[in-house]
Coordinates of C-alpha atoms in Angstrom, one line a residue:
Chain A
Q29 CA 79.3 90.1 109.1
K30 CA 81.6 88.1 107.1
E31 CA 84.9 89.4 107.0
V32 CA 85.3 89.5 103.1
E33 CA 82.4 90.6 100.7
Q34 CA 82.1 90.4 97.2
D35 CA 79.5 91.0 95.1
P36 CA 79.0 87.4 93.4
G37 CA 77.1 89.3 90.2
P38 CA 76.8 87.7 87.3
L39 CA 78.8 90.9 85.6
S40 CA 78.6 90.6 81.6
V41 CA 80.0 93.2 79.6
P42 CA 80.9 93.7 76.1
E43 CA 84.4 93.3 74.9
G44 CA 86.5 96.1 75.4
A45 CA 84.8 97.1 78.2
I46 CA 86.8 98.3 81.1
V47 CA 85.5 95.9 84.2
S48 CA 85.9 97.1 88.0
L49 CA 85.5 94.2 90.2
N50 CA 85.3 95.3 94.2
C51 CA 86.0 93.5 97.8
T52 CA 85.5 95.4 101.2
Y53 CA 86.7 93.6 104.6
S54 CA 86.6 93.7 108.0
N55 CA 89.4 92.8 109.8
S56 CA 92.1 95.5 110.4
A57 CA 94.8 92.9 110.2
F58 CA 94.3 92.1 106.3
Q59 CA 97.8 93.3 104.9
Y60 CA 98.2 91.3 101.4
F61 CA 95.7 91.4 99.2
M62 CA 95.3 89.0 95.9
W63 CA 93.2 88.2 93.2
Y64 CA 92.6 85.1 92.1
R65 CA 91.0 84.2 88.9
Q66 CA 89.3 80.9 88.1
Y67 CA 88.2 79.3 84.7
S68 CA 85.5 76.7 85.1
R69 CA 86.6 73.0 85.9
K70 CA 89.9 74.8 87.0
G71 CA 91.2 76.0 90.4
P72 CA 91.8 79.1 91.0
E73 CA 95.3 81.1 89.4
L74 CA 96.9 83.8 90.9
L75 CA 96.3 87.2 88.7
M76 CA 97.2 90.0 91.0
Y77 CA 99.4 90.2 94.7
T78 CA 99.3 93.7 96.7
Y79 CA 100.8 94.5 100.3
S80 CA 99.2 97.2 102.2
S81 CA 97.5 100.3 100.2
G82 CA 98.5 101.5 96.8
N83 CA 98.0 100.2 93.2
K84 CA 99.9 97.7 91.0
E85 CA 99.7 97.7 87.4
D86 CA 100.4 94.3 85.4
G87 CA 99.3 94.8 81.7
R88 CA 95.8 95.1 81.3
F89 CA 94.9 94.5 85.4
T90 CA 95.1 96.7 88.0
A91 CA 94.8 96.3 91.6
Q92 CA 93.7 99.3 94.2
V93 CA 94.1 98.8 97.9
D94 CA 92.4 101.5 100.1
K95 CA 92.9 100.1 103.8
S96 CA 91.1 103.3 105.4
S97 CA 87.8 102.4 103.9
K98 CA 88.6 98.8 103.7
Y99 CA 88.3 98.5 100.3
I100 CA 89.7 97.0 97.1
S101 CA 89.2 96.4 93.7
L102 CA 90.4 94.7 90.8
F103 CA 90.1 97.0 86.6
I104 CA 90.7 95.2 83.8
R105 CA 91.0 97.4 80.5
D106 CA 90.1 96.4 77.8
S107 CA 88.4 93.1 78.3
Q108 CA 88.5 90.1 76.2
P109 CA 86.4 87.1 76.0
S110 CA 89.3 85.0 77.7
D111 CA 88.8 87.5 80.4
S112 CA 85.5 85.4 81.0
A113 CA 86.3 83.9 84.8
T114 CA 85.4 83.6 88.2
Y115 CA 87.5 86.5 90.1
L116 CA 88.1 85.6 94.0
C117 CA 89.6 88.4 95.8
A118 CA 91.5 86.7 98.6
M119 CA 93.4 88.6 101.9
S120 CA 95.4 87.4 104.4
G121 CA 97.5 88.9 107.6
G122 CA 98.6 88.8 111.0
S123 CA 100.4 85.4 112.1
N124 CA 98.5 82.7 110.4
Y125 CA 98.8 81.2 107.1
K126 CA 95.5 80.9 105.9
L127 CA 93.6 83.2 103.1
T128 CA 90.3 84.6 103.9
F129 CA 88.5 84.5 100.1
G130 CA 85.6 86.2 98.6
K131 CA 82.6 84.4 97.1
G132 CA 83.9 85.1 93.9
T133 CA 82.4 87.3 90.6
L134 CA 81.5 85.4 87.8
L135 CA 82.5 87.7 84.8
T136 CA 81.5 87.1 81.0
V137 CA 82.7 89.6 78.2
N138 CA 80.8 89.1 75.2
P139 CA 82.2 88.9 71.6
Chain B
K16 CA 107.7 72.9 87.0
A17 CA 105.2 70.6 87.6
G18 CA 102.0 72.4 89.7
V19 CA 100.0 71.0 92.2
T20 CA 98.4 67.7 91.1
Q21 CA 95.6 66.3 92.8
T22 CA 93.9 63.2 92.7
P23 CA 91.4 61.8 92.1
R24 CA 89.8 64.5 89.5
Y25 CA 86.2 63.5 90.2
L26 CA 84.3 61.2 92.6
I27 CA 81.1 60.0 93.2
K28 CA 79.9 58.4 97.1
T29 CA 76.6 57.6 99.2
R30 CA 76.1 58.6 102.5
G31 CA 77.8 56.9 105.2
Q32 CA 80.9 56.6 103.1
Q33 CA 84.3 57.7 103.4
V34 CA 86.5 59.2 101.0
T35 CA 90.3 59.9 100.4
L36 CA 92.3 63.2 98.7
S37 CA 95.4 63.0 97.7
C38 CA 97.6 66.3 96.6
S39 CA 101.1 66.5 95.6
P40 CA 102.8 69.9 96.2
I41 CA 105.1 71.8 94.1
S42 CA 108.4 70.8 94.8
G43 CA 110.2 72.3 97.2
H44 CA 106.6 73.6 98.4
R45 CA 106.7 72.5 102.7
S46 CA 103.2 73.7 103.5
V47 CA 99.9 72.4 102.0
S48 CA 96.4 73.8 102.1
W49 CA 93.0 72.3 101.7
Y50 CA 89.7 74.2 101.0
Q51 CA 86.1 73.6 100.2
Q52 CA 84.4 75.4 97.5
T53 CA 80.3 75.2 97.4
P54 CA 78.4 77.8 95.1
G55 CA 76.9 78.8 98.2
Q56 CA 79.7 79.2 100.5
G57 CA 82.8 79.9 98.3
L58 CA 85.8 78.6 99.1
Q59 CA 86.4 78.2 102.6
F60 CA 89.6 77.0 104.8
L61 CA 89.7 73.8 106.0
F62 CA 93.3 73.3 107.4
E63 CA 97.1 73.8 106.6
Y64 CA 100.0 71.8 107.0
F65 CA 103.2 72.5 107.4
S66 CA 106.6 70.4 107.6
E67 CA 103.6 67.2 108.9
T68 CA 102.1 69.2 111.6
Q69 CA 98.7 71.1 111.2
R70 CA 99.4 74.8 111.8
N71 CA 95.9 76.3 110.9
K72 CA 92.3 74.6 111.2
G73 CA 89.2 76.0 110.1
N74 CA 85.6 75.9 111.4
F75 CA 84.7 72.0 109.9
P76 CA 83.4 69.4 111.8
G77 CA 86.0 66.4 113.0
R78 CA 84.6 64.2 110.1
F79 CA 87.6 66.2 107.9
S80 CA 90.7 65.6 109.0
G81 CA 94.6 65.4 107.2
R82 CA 98.0 64.9 107.1
Q83 CA 101.0 65.5 105.5
F84 CA 104.1 62.9 105.0
S85 CA 107.5 63.8 105.0
N86 CA 107.8 64.6 101.1
S87 CA 105.0 67.4 101.8
R88 CA 102.5 64.8 100.0
S89 CA 99.2 65.6 101.7
E90 CA 95.8 63.4 102.4
M91 CA 92.5 64.5 103.4
N92 CA 90.0 61.8 104.3
V93 CA 86.3 63.0 105.4
S94 CA 83.8 60.2 107.1
T95 CA 81.0 59.8 107.2
L96 CA 79.7 61.5 104.6
E97 CA 76.4 63.9 104.0
L98 CA 74.7 65.2 101.2
G99 CA 76.1 68.6 102.2
D100 CA 79.9 67.7 101.5
S101 CA 79.1 67.3 98.0
A102 CA 82.0 70.2 96.7
L103 CA 85.2 70.8 95.1
Y104 CA 88.0 70.0 97.4
L105 CA 91.1 72.3 96.2
C106 CA 94.6 71.8 98.1
A107 CA 97.0 74.2 97.3
S108 CA 100.9 74.4 98.2
S109 CA 103.1 77.7 99.3
T110 CA 106.5 78.0 100.7
G111 CA 104.7 79.0 104.0
T112 CA 107.6 80.6 105.9
V113 CA 106.0 84.1 106.0
A114 CA 103.0 84.5 108.3
G115 CA 99.9 86.5 106.5
A116 CA 101.7 86.4 103.2
N117 CA 101.2 82.8 102.3
V118 CA 100.7 83.1 98.3
L119 CA 99.2 80.1 97.5
T120 CA 99.0 77.8 94.2
F121 CA 96.4 75.6 93.8
G122 CA 95.7 72.7 92.1
A123 CA 92.6 71.9 89.5
G124 CA 91.0 70.2 92.7
S125 CA 89.1 67.1 93.5
R126 CA 84.9 67.2 92.7
L127 CA 83.0 64.9 95.2
T128 CA 79.3 64.3 94.8
V129 CA 77.6 62.5 97.7
L130 CA 74.1 60.4 96.5

């Protein structure tokens, strides 16, 4: 079992739709949870950062963490064509400094 | 504030050759991490350096090596290249001072093609 599982998609939605992206994980030591967005031919950029369980909202983006279920989500409201990218979940915890990534979900928002 | 700079952006090598990739971190960041990204495996951790010392290492063969200089700039080297080494190699920097909470800022990557 991989430490982090993420459905690779692809996911295609119409402009204005609500998008839900998810990851599950197996390592109970993970306490820090991040979502990165990666446009084609670019490096990943940090979108959301949360610690432990709970919700965090930033504009059209909401990140949720449920540590009891080992499940994290990213919601995008009123999706725009500019949101078309690969979304990567990442997590870390314990005494090391590395991030463990999901494989990423390719999202296309159609005008 | 300048971001993470990786050079070269694109390179083509043949099997058996070696390659060196360079990374300049954000000013003030002392931790540099390297990741390999492929369509099949996603982002896989190679190693992390902090103050010129390798602090973490992923599960890659010894052909993959790295180092960090006193100015925090880092290089990674891959020797005896194989076709499967074709990938996007990403460098990321961070302050690296809080274990488990290492938020990374990535460069644009070096796209390596091995023929």
